[in-house]
Coordinates of C-alpha atoms and ligand atoms in Angstrom, one line a residue:
M114 CA 301.4 166.1 128.8
S115 CA 300.9 167.5 125.3
T116 CA 297.4 168.6 124.0
T117 CA 297.4 165.8 121.6
K118 CA 297.6 163.2 124.4
L119 CA 294.5 164.9 126.0
Q120 CA 292.5 164.0 122.9
K121 CA 290.4 160.9 123.4
K122 CA 291.4 157.6 122.0
R123 CA 288.7 155.1 120.8
I124 CA 288.6 151.5 122.1
A125 CA 288.6 149.6 118.9
T126 CA 287.1 146.3 120.4
S127 CA 283.4 146.6 120.6
C128 CA 281.1 143.8 121.7
I129 CA 279.6 143.5 118.2
T130 CA 280.1 145.1 114.8
L131 CA 278.1 148.2 114.4
P132 CA 276.0 149.8 112.9
L133 CA 273.1 147.5 113.1
K134 CA 270.8 147.3 110.0
K135 CA 268.0 149.8 110.0
E136 CA 265.3 147.2 110.3
V137 CA 267.1 145.1 113.0
L138 CA 267.8 148.3 115.0
E139 CA 264.2 149.5 114.8
E140 CA 262.8 146.2 116.1
I141 CA 265.5 145.7 118.9
V142 CA 265.2 149.2 120.1
D143 CA 261.4 149.0 120.5
K144 CA 261.6 145.7 122.1
A145 CA 264.4 146.7 124.5
K146 CA 262.6 149.8 125.6
D147 CA 259.5 147.7 126.7
W148 CA 261.8 145.1 128.3
A149 CA 263.5 147.8 130.3
L150 CA 260.3 149.5 131.4
M151 CA 258.8 146.1 132.3
H152 CA 261.8 145.2 134.4
G153 CA 262.0 148.6 136.2
A154 CA 264.7 150.4 134.4
A155 CA 262.6 153.5 134.9
M156 CA 262.2 156.6 136.8
R157 CA 259.5 159.3 137.5
S158 CA 259.6 162.1 134.9
R159 CA 261.1 165.4 135.9
T160 CA 259.3 167.2 133.1
K161 CA 255.9 165.6 133.5
Y162 CA 255.8 164.3 136.9
E163 CA 253.0 162.0 137.7
H164 CA 253.0 159.9 140.8
D165 CA 251.4 156.9 139.0
T166 CA 253.5 156.9 135.8
L167 CA 257.1 155.8 135.2
T168 CA 259.3 156.9 132.4
L169 CA 262.2 154.9 130.8
A170 CA 265.6 155.4 132.3
P171 CA 268.2 156.2 129.7
F172 CA 270.3 153.2 128.8
I173 CA 272.9 152.0 126.4
L174 CA 271.6 149.3 124.0
L175 CA 274.7 147.1 124.0
P176 CA 277.2 146.7 126.8
S177 CA 280.2 148.9 126.7
P178 CA 283.7 147.3 126.5
L179 CA 285.9 147.5 129.5
P180 CA 289.2 145.8 130.0
K181 CA 288.7 142.8 132.2
S182 CA 291.9 143.3 134.2
E183 CA 291.0 146.8 135.2
F184 CA 287.5 145.7 136.1
E185 CA 289.0 143.0 138.3
K186 CA 291.3 145.4 139.9
A187 CA 288.4 147.7 140.8
V188 CA 286.5 144.8 142.3
A189 CA 289.5 143.5 144.3
I190 CA 290.5 146.8 145.9
Q191 CA 287.0 147.5 147.3
P192 CA 287.4 145.9 150.7
T193 CA 290.6 147.9 151.1
L194 CA 288.7 151.0 150.2
N195 CA 285.9 150.1 152.7
E196 CA 288.5 149.7 155.4
L197 CA 290.1 152.9 154.5
M198 CA 286.9 154.9 154.7
H199 CA 286.0 153.3 157.9
K200 CA 289.2 154.2 159.5
V201 CA 289.2 157.7 158.1
A202 CA 285.7 158.2 159.4
H203 CA 286.8 157.2 162.9
D204 CA 289.8 159.6 162.8
Y205 CA 288.6 162.7 164.5
D206 CA 291.9 164.7 164.3
F207 CA 292.3 163.9 160.5
L208 CA 288.7 164.9 159.6
K209 CA 289.0 168.2 161.7
E210 CA 292.4 169.1 160.2
S211 CA 291.3 168.1 156.6
L212 CA 288.1 170.2 156.8
K213 CA 289.2 173.0 159.1
D214 CA 289.5 175.7 156.3
T215 CA 286.5 174.4 154.4
I216 CA 284.1 174.9 157.3
E217 CA 285.0 178.5 157.6
V218 CA 283.5 179.2 154.2
D219 CA 281.3 176.4 153.3
D220 CA 278.0 176.5 155.3
F221 CA 276.8 173.1 154.4
T222 CA 280.0 171.3 155.4
K223 CA 280.0 173.4 158.5
N224 CA 276.6 172.3 159.5
L225 CA 277.5 168.8 159.1
F226 CA 280.7 169.3 161.0
D227 CA 278.9 171.0 163.9
I228 CA 276.7 167.9 164.3
Y229 CA 279.8 165.7 164.2
E230 CA 281.5 168.0 167.0
I231 CA 278.2 167.6 169.1
I232 CA 278.2 163.8 168.7
H233 CA 281.8 163.5 169.3
S234 CA 281.8 165.6 172.6
E235 CA 278.5 163.9 173.9
G236 CA 279.6 160.3 172.8
A237 CA 277.6 158.5 170.2
A238 CA 274.6 156.5 171.4
Q239 CA 275.1 154.1 168.6
R240 CA 278.8 153.1 168.0
I241 CA 278.1 150.8 165.0
S242 CA 278.0 152.5 161.5
L243 CA 276.9 151.0 158.2
G244 CA 278.7 152.2 155.2
L245 CA 277.3 151.4 151.7
L246 CA 280.0 152.9 149.6
R247 CA 280.5 153.3 145.8
S248 CA 283.9 154.0 144.4
D249 CA 283.7 155.5 141.0
Y250 CA 286.3 155.2 138.2
M251 CA 287.0 156.1 134.7
L252 CA 289.6 154.6 132.5
H253 CA 292.5 156.9 131.9
S254 CA 294.2 156.7 128.5
D255 CA 297.9 157.7 128.6
C256 CA 300.2 155.0 127.4
N257 CA 297.6 152.2 128.3
Y258 CA 294.4 152.2 130.0
I259 CA 294.2 152.2 133.8
I260 CA 291.3 152.9 136.2
K261 CA 291.5 156.1 138.1
Q262 CA 289.1 157.0 141.0
V263 CA 286.8 159.9 140.3
E264 CA 285.4 159.8 143.9
I265 CA 284.1 157.6 146.6
N266 CA 280.5 158.1 147.6
S267 CA 279.5 157.5 151.3
I268 CA 275.9 158.7 151.2
A269 CA 273.1 157.7 149.0
S270 CA 275.2 155.6 146.6
S271 CA 272.6 155.0 144.0
F272 CA 271.8 152.6 141.0
G273 CA 272.7 149.4 142.8
G274 CA 269.0 148.5 142.1
I275 CA 268.4 149.6 138.4
G276 CA 272.2 148.8 137.7
S277 CA 271.5 145.2 138.5
V278 CA 268.7 145.2 135.9
L279 CA 270.9 146.6 133.2
V280 CA 273.0 143.5 132.8
D281 CA 269.8 141.5 132.0
I282 CA 268.7 144.1 129.4
N283 CA 272.1 143.9 127.7
R284 CA 272.1 140.2 127.8
F285 CA 268.5 140.2 126.4
V286 CA 269.5 142.4 123.5
L287 CA 272.7 140.4 122.7
S288 CA 270.8 137.2 122.8
E289 CA 267.9 138.5 120.7
L290 CA 270.4 139.4 118.2
G291 CA 271.9 135.9 118.3
Y292 CA 275.1 136.6 120.0
Y293 CA 274.8 133.8 122.6
E294 CA 278.6 133.2 122.9
K295 CA 279.2 136.8 123.9
L296 CA 276.9 136.6 127.1
K297 CA 279.7 135.2 129.2
N298 CA 281.6 138.5 128.9
L299 CA 278.9 140.3 130.9
P300 CA 279.8 139.7 134.6
D301 CA 276.9 138.9 137.0
N302 CA 275.9 141.8 139.2
N303 CA 274.6 141.2 142.7
A304 CA 274.8 144.8 143.9
L305 CA 271.2 145.1 144.9
S306 CA 271.2 142.0 147.0
G307 CA 274.6 142.9 148.6
L308 CA 273.5 146.3 149.6
C309 CA 270.3 145.0 151.1
Q310 CA 272.1 142.2 153.0
G311 CA 274.3 145.0 154.5
M312 CA 271.2 146.7 155.7
I313 CA 269.7 143.4 157.0
K314 CA 273.0 142.6 158.8
A315 CA 272.9 146.1 160.5
W316 CA 269.2 145.4 161.4
E317 CA 270.2 142.2 162.9
L318 CA 272.9 143.9 165.0
Y319 CA 270.3 146.3 166.3
N320 CA 268.6 143.3 167.7
T321 CA 265.0 144.3 168.0
K322 CA 262.7 142.3 166.0
S323 CA 259.9 144.9 165.7
A324 CA 262.2 147.7 164.7
V325 CA 262.1 149.1 161.1
I326 CA 264.5 150.2 158.5
M327 CA 263.8 153.8 157.6
F328 CA 264.6 155.2 154.2
L329 CA 265.3 158.8 154.4
V330 CA 264.1 160.3 151.1
E331 CA 263.8 163.5 149.2
D332 CA 260.5 165.4 149.2
V333 CA 259.8 164.1 145.7
T334 CA 261.7 161.0 144.6
Y335 CA 262.4 160.7 140.8
N336 CA 264.7 157.8 141.2
I337 CA 262.0 155.8 142.7
C338 CA 262.6 152.3 141.0
D339 CA 266.1 152.2 142.3
Q340 CA 265.0 153.0 145.9
R341 CA 262.0 150.6 145.7
F342 CA 264.1 147.8 144.4
H343 CA 266.1 148.1 147.6
E344 CA 263.0 148.1 149.7
F345 CA 261.5 145.0 147.8
E346 CA 264.8 143.0 148.0
I347 CA 264.9 143.5 151.8
H348 CA 261.3 142.2 151.9
R349 CA 262.3 139.3 149.7
L350 CA 265.2 138.4 151.9
N351 CA 263.5 138.9 155.3
R352 CA 259.8 139.7 155.2
D353 CA 259.8 140.3 159.0
I354 CA 261.6 143.6 158.3
K355 CA 259.4 146.5 157.6
V356 CA 260.8 149.4 155.6
I357 CA 259.4 152.9 156.0
R358 CA 260.1 156.0 154.0
R359 CA 260.3 159.5 155.6
T360 CA 261.6 163.0 154.6
L361 CA 263.8 165.1 156.7
T362 CA 260.8 167.4 157.3
Q363 CA 258.7 164.4 158.4
V364 CA 261.4 163.4 160.8
A365 CA 261.6 166.9 162.2
N366 CA 257.8 166.9 162.7
N367 CA 257.2 163.4 164.0
A368 CA 260.2 161.7 165.5
K369 CA 261.6 161.8 169.0
L370 CA 264.0 159.9 171.1
G371 CA 263.0 157.2 173.6
P372 CA 264.4 156.6 177.0
N373 CA 267.3 154.7 175.6
K374 CA 267.7 157.1 172.7
Q375 CA 265.7 154.9 170.5
L376 CA 264.5 156.8 167.2
L377 CA 260.7 156.7 167.5
I378 CA 258.5 157.8 164.6
D379 CA 254.8 157.2 163.9
G380 CA 254.7 154.2 166.3
C381 CA 257.8 152.6 164.9
E382 CA 261.3 152.2 166.4
V383 CA 264.0 152.6 163.8
A384 CA 266.9 150.2 163.8
V385 CA 268.6 151.4 160.6
I386 CA 268.4 154.7 158.7
Y387 CA 269.4 154.5 155.0
F388 CA 270.0 158.0 153.7
R389 CA 268.8 158.6 150.2
A390 CA 268.6 162.4 150.9
G391 CA 270.5 164.9 153.1
Y392 CA 273.6 165.1 151.0
E393 CA 272.8 168.5 149.5
P394 CA 271.9 171.9 151.0
G395 CA 268.5 171.9 149.2
H396 CA 267.4 169.0 151.2
Y397 CA 267.4 171.1 154.3
H398 CA 264.7 173.6 154.0
S399 CA 265.2 175.1 157.4
Q400 CA 266.9 174.7 160.8
K401 CA 264.2 172.2 161.5
E402 CA 265.7 169.6 159.0
W403 CA 269.2 170.2 160.4
D404 CA 267.7 169.6 163.9
A405 CA 266.2 166.3 162.5
R406 CA 269.7 165.3 161.2
L407 CA 271.0 165.9 164.7
L408 CA 268.3 164.0 166.3
M409 CA 269.0 161.0 164.1
E410 CA 272.7 161.2 164.8
R411 CA 272.0 161.3 168.5
S412 CA 269.7 158.3 168.3
L413 CA 270.5 154.5 168.8
A414 CA 269.5 153.8 165.2
I415 CA 272.4 152.6 163.0
K416 CA 272.9 155.3 160.5
C417 CA 274.0 154.7 156.8
P418 CA 275.9 156.8 156.8
S419 CA 276.6 158.2 160.2
I420 CA 277.9 161.8 160.2
H421 CA 281.5 160.8 160.3
Y422 CA 281.2 158.6 157.3
H423 CA 279.4 161.3 155.5
L424 CA 282.3 163.7 156.2
A425 CA 284.9 161.0 155.2
G426 CA 283.2 160.9 151.8
T427 CA 283.8 164.7 151.1
K428 CA 285.9 165.8 148.2
K429 CA 288.2 167.7 150.6
V430 CA 288.9 164.5 152.5
Q431 CA 289.5 162.5 149.3
Q432 CA 292.1 165.3 148.4
A433 CA 293.7 165.1 151.9
L434 CA 294.0 161.3 151.6
A435 CA 296.1 161.6 148.4
R436 CA 298.7 163.6 150.2
P437 CA 302.1 161.6 150.2
N438 CA 302.4 159.1 153.1
T439 CA 298.8 159.7 154.3
L440 CA 297.6 156.2 153.6
D441 CA 300.5 154.6 155.7
K442 CA 298.4 155.5 158.8
Y443 CA 295.3 153.6 157.8
L444 CA 296.5 150.6 155.6
K445 CA 298.5 147.8 157.0
T446 CA 300.5 146.5 154.1
P447 CA 302.8 148.2 151.5
E448 CA 300.8 146.3 148.9
A449 CA 297.5 147.7 150.0
I450 CA 299.0 151.3 150.1
A451 CA 300.5 150.8 146.6
S452 CA 297.2 149.6 145.1
V453 CA 295.3 152.5 146.6
N454 CA 297.9 155.0 145.4
E455 CA 297.8 153.5 142.0
I456 CA 294.0 154.4 141.5
F457 CA 294.5 158.0 142.7
T458 CA 295.0 160.8 140.3
G459 CA 296.6 164.1 141.2
L460 CA 294.4 165.9 143.7
Y461 CA 295.4 169.4 144.9
S462 CA 294.2 171.7 147.8
L463 CA 293.7 175.3 147.1
D464 CA 294.7 176.3 150.7
F465 CA 296.6 179.6 151.2
D466 CA 300.1 178.0 151.2
E467 CA 302.8 177.2 148.7
Y468 CA 300.9 174.1 147.5
G469 CA 297.7 175.9 146.9
E470 CA 299.4 178.7 145.0
R471 CA 301.1 176.2 142.8
A472 CA 297.9 174.4 142.1
I473 CA 296.1 177.8 141.2
K474 CA 299.0 178.5 138.9
M475 CA 298.8 175.1 137.1
A476 CA 295.0 175.5 136.8
M477 CA 295.3 179.0 135.3
E478 CA 297.9 177.9 132.8
N479 CA 296.3 174.7 131.6
P480 CA 292.7 174.6 132.6
E481 CA 291.9 171.9 130.1
R482 CA 293.9 169.4 132.2
Y483 CA 292.0 169.8 135.4
V484 CA 288.6 169.7 137.1
L485 CA 287.6 172.2 139.7
K486 CA 285.4 170.6 142.4
P487 CA 283.4 172.2 145.3
Q488 CA 282.2 170.2 148.4
R489 CA 279.0 169.0 146.8
E490 CA 277.4 165.8 145.7
G491 CA 274.8 164.8 143.2
G492 CA 276.4 166.0 139.9
G493 CA 276.5 169.2 138.0
N494 CA 278.7 171.3 140.4
N495 CA 282.1 170.9 138.9
V496 CA 284.0 173.4 136.7
Y497 CA 285.8 172.5 133.5
G498 CA 288.1 174.0 130.9
N499 CA 288.2 177.8 130.5
D500 CA 285.5 178.2 133.2
I501 CA 288.1 177.1 135.7
R502 CA 290.2 180.3 134.9
D503 CA 287.1 182.6 135.4
V504 CA 286.0 181.0 138.7
L505 CA 289.6 181.0 140.0
L506 CA 290.0 184.6 138.9
K507 CA 287.0 185.5 141.0
M508 CA 287.9 183.7 144.1
K509 CA 291.6 183.1 144.2
D510 CA 292.2 186.1 146.7
T511 CA 289.2 185.0 148.9
P512 CA 288.9 182.3 151.5
E513 CA 286.3 180.6 149.4
R514 CA 288.8 178.9 147.5
T515 CA 289.7 176.6 150.3
A516 CA 286.4 174.9 149.9
W517 CA 287.4 173.7 146.5
I518 CA 289.8 171.1 145.3
L519 CA 291.5 170.7 142.0
M520 CA 291.8 167.3 140.4
D521 CA 293.7 166.0 137.3
K522 CA 291.2 165.5 134.5
I523 CA 290.8 161.9 133.6
N524 CA 291.0 161.3 129.9
P525 CA 288.9 158.2 129.2
P526 CA 288.8 156.4 125.9
F527 CA 285.6 156.5 124.0
T528 CA 283.5 153.6 122.7
Q529 CA 280.6 153.6 120.2
G530 CA 277.1 152.6 120.7
Y531 CA 273.5 153.6 120.8
M532 CA 272.0 155.7 123.6
I533 CA 268.3 155.0 124.2
R534 CA 266.4 157.9 125.7
P535 CA 262.8 158.4 126.7
N536 CA 260.5 160.5 124.6
N537 CA 263.1 160.4 121.8
P538 CA 261.2 159.4 118.6
G539 CA 263.1 158.1 115.7
L540 CA 266.1 155.6 115.5
P541 CA 269.2 156.3 117.7
E542 CA 272.4 157.1 115.8
I543 CA 275.8 155.6 116.7
V544 CA 277.4 158.1 119.1
D545 CA 280.9 158.4 120.8
L546 CA 280.6 157.4 124.5
V547 CA 282.6 157.4 127.7
S548 CA 281.8 155.3 130.8
E549 CA 282.3 155.4 134.5
L550 CA 282.3 152.4 136.6
G551 CA 281.1 152.2 140.1
I552 CA 281.9 149.4 142.5
F553 CA 279.7 149.0 145.6
G554 CA 281.0 147.9 149.0
A555 CA 279.5 147.4 152.5
I556 CA 281.3 147.9 155.7
I557 CA 279.9 147.6 159.3
G558 CA 281.8 148.3 162.4
N559 CA 282.7 150.6 165.2
A560 CA 285.9 152.5 166.2
D561 CA 287.6 149.3 167.4
T562 CA 286.2 146.6 165.2
I563 CA 285.3 145.8 161.6
L564 CA 282.4 143.4 161.8
Y565 CA 281.6 143.0 158.0
N566 CA 283.6 144.0 154.8
K567 CA 282.4 143.1 151.4
Q568 CA 282.6 144.0 147.7
L569 CA 279.0 143.8 146.5
G570 CA 278.8 144.5 142.7
H571 CA 278.9 147.2 140.2
M572 CA 277.2 149.7 138.0
L573 CA 278.2 151.3 134.8
R574 CA 277.1 154.8 133.7
T575 CA 277.8 156.1 130.2
K576 CA 277.6 159.5 128.6
L577 CA 278.3 161.3 125.4
S578 CA 282.1 161.7 125.0
T579 CA 281.5 165.4 124.6
S580 CA 279.9 166.0 128.0
N581 CA 281.7 166.8 131.1
E582 CA 279.3 165.1 133.4
G583 CA 276.9 162.3 133.1
G584 CA 274.3 162.2 135.8
V585 CA 271.7 159.6 135.0
A586 CA 269.2 161.0 137.4
V587 CA 269.5 164.5 135.7
G588 CA 269.2 163.0 132.3
I589 CA 272.7 163.3 130.8
G590 CA 274.1 160.0 131.3
A591 CA 272.7 156.5 130.6
L592 CA 272.8 153.2 132.5
D593 CA 275.0 150.5 130.9
S594 CA 276.9 147.4 131.9
P595 CA 280.5 146.3 131.1
Y596 CA 281.4 143.9 128.4
L597 CA 284.8 142.5 129.6
I598 CA 287.5 142.3 127.0
D599 CA 291.1 141.0 127.2
D600 CA 292.9 143.6 125.3
M601 CA 292.5 147.2 124.3
D602 CA 294.2 148.8 121.4
Ligands
LIG44 P1 279.5 164.3 142.3 O1 279.6 164.2 143.7 O2 278.7 165.5 141.9 O3 279.0 163.0 141.6 P2 282.1 163.8 141.0 O4 283.4 163.9 141.6 O5 281.6 162.3 140.8 O6 281.0 164.6 141.8 O7 282.0 164.4 139.6 C1 280.8 164.4 138.7 C2 281.2 163.9 137.3 O8 282.1 164.7 136.8 C3 281.7 162.5 137.4 O9 280.7 161.6 137.2 C4 282.6 162.6 136.0 O10 281.7 162.4 134.9 C5 283.1 163.9 136.0 N1 284.5 164.0 136.6 C6 284.6 164.3 137.9 N2 286.0 164.3 138.2 C7 286.6 164.1 137.0 C8 287.9 163.9 136.6 N3 289.0 164.1 137.5 N4 288.2 163.8 135.3 C9 287.2 163.6 134.4 N5 285.9 163.8 134.7 C10 285.6 164.0 135.9
LIG45 MG1 280.0 161.3 141.4

């Protein structure tokens, strides 16, 4: 691919003609911000944290264009991806083989894997797992635009709550501006309800009316609205179910197993554990928190995710799955295999073999074409551009490199729009933006049977076209919703 091809193209079709007149913009931004705050598109501030105060979540004023056919493709493939993840999570040999070098050098993955080994040898008290997954995509512009998978998240897949509000903000803005006929191009988004129904289904399978759903949360939760939306939706759907929130440290201090390995904490029996924490090393302050994770895995509670699902969602496993012929083992039909292969982009291991050496050479020669990724979640960990060379030079002769993967850089087209940020006085300017679509899925089952498999809804995150990453929670990206269009030029 020549360098010119790597330059971003613009999607010419936007939902309305921009720019907006200054007076119109002034009024609609003010209104949209208040609408967003009043409907929960908000977070706790990282810079001026106050428990009783919420700050606006960054959002895009008007929905960003996305080709309808690619959106529908992403939606349609989700049950297949759910099934794939479920089967991979239950394939001990594949997980072990894929992660064997990584766990030699990456302590975090090793700690997770050690827990997995213990559960595997003891036999799990609870054979049922709940997966609430989110598969993330960007459009890749080569000859035309097609979705390529960035990653699939199997733990703490966030923004199902606030994401569901975003479509309403964008609809409100479009209709305030008088574009009623455009509203039909914003697909409904029932992600929040779907995610909560998944948790409720797992709670029903646990079959103890007094048992609770426990949200495992960070010591300080900034993305509180998104989490509470889930809690309140569960309450709305079934008010008999109590939700409690606990940190890993609280579990370490207060939880124990009952005679049938029930997870007991502060007088409650836990039916389902929904992890919104535990996916990064900083969440485990000491061995105590790791012991808490093991205790939960040993328990009868249904985990979302259980340890093998967590491992199946690692970047190293994603890369191993993209190896030729690997999908054949998990997916039944040639059509399913072809459809998943189509969304994969090039993924390369950095193992000490001929493939790894070749990947290192490619990345050193053309670093702008790749992204270098460690085994981490939560954004801000990847390496881009010339930094790839520096990082590889330092580690290419050390075992550390086997904990990283190399991925083809997806080259998304840009759109134009207004990004609305908190504490940002003055009127927003039109900026170049790129979007990442997430599709949510739920799967429940054990090693032998899949009991529940659904596509649930979506979320769109949009960032400046110049930034490499777009984490909303860390303040770089903004929440958005798709405006489906037929053609793109
Ligand atoms: P994390 O687990 O930290 O979310 P991701 O794999 O999702 O890791 O990467 C973080 C961000 O980096 C993505 O949201 C996307 O903006 C960017 N990114 C990741 N992979 C690619 C890629 N192959 N091409 C272009 N951008 C990428
Ligand atoms: Mg991600």
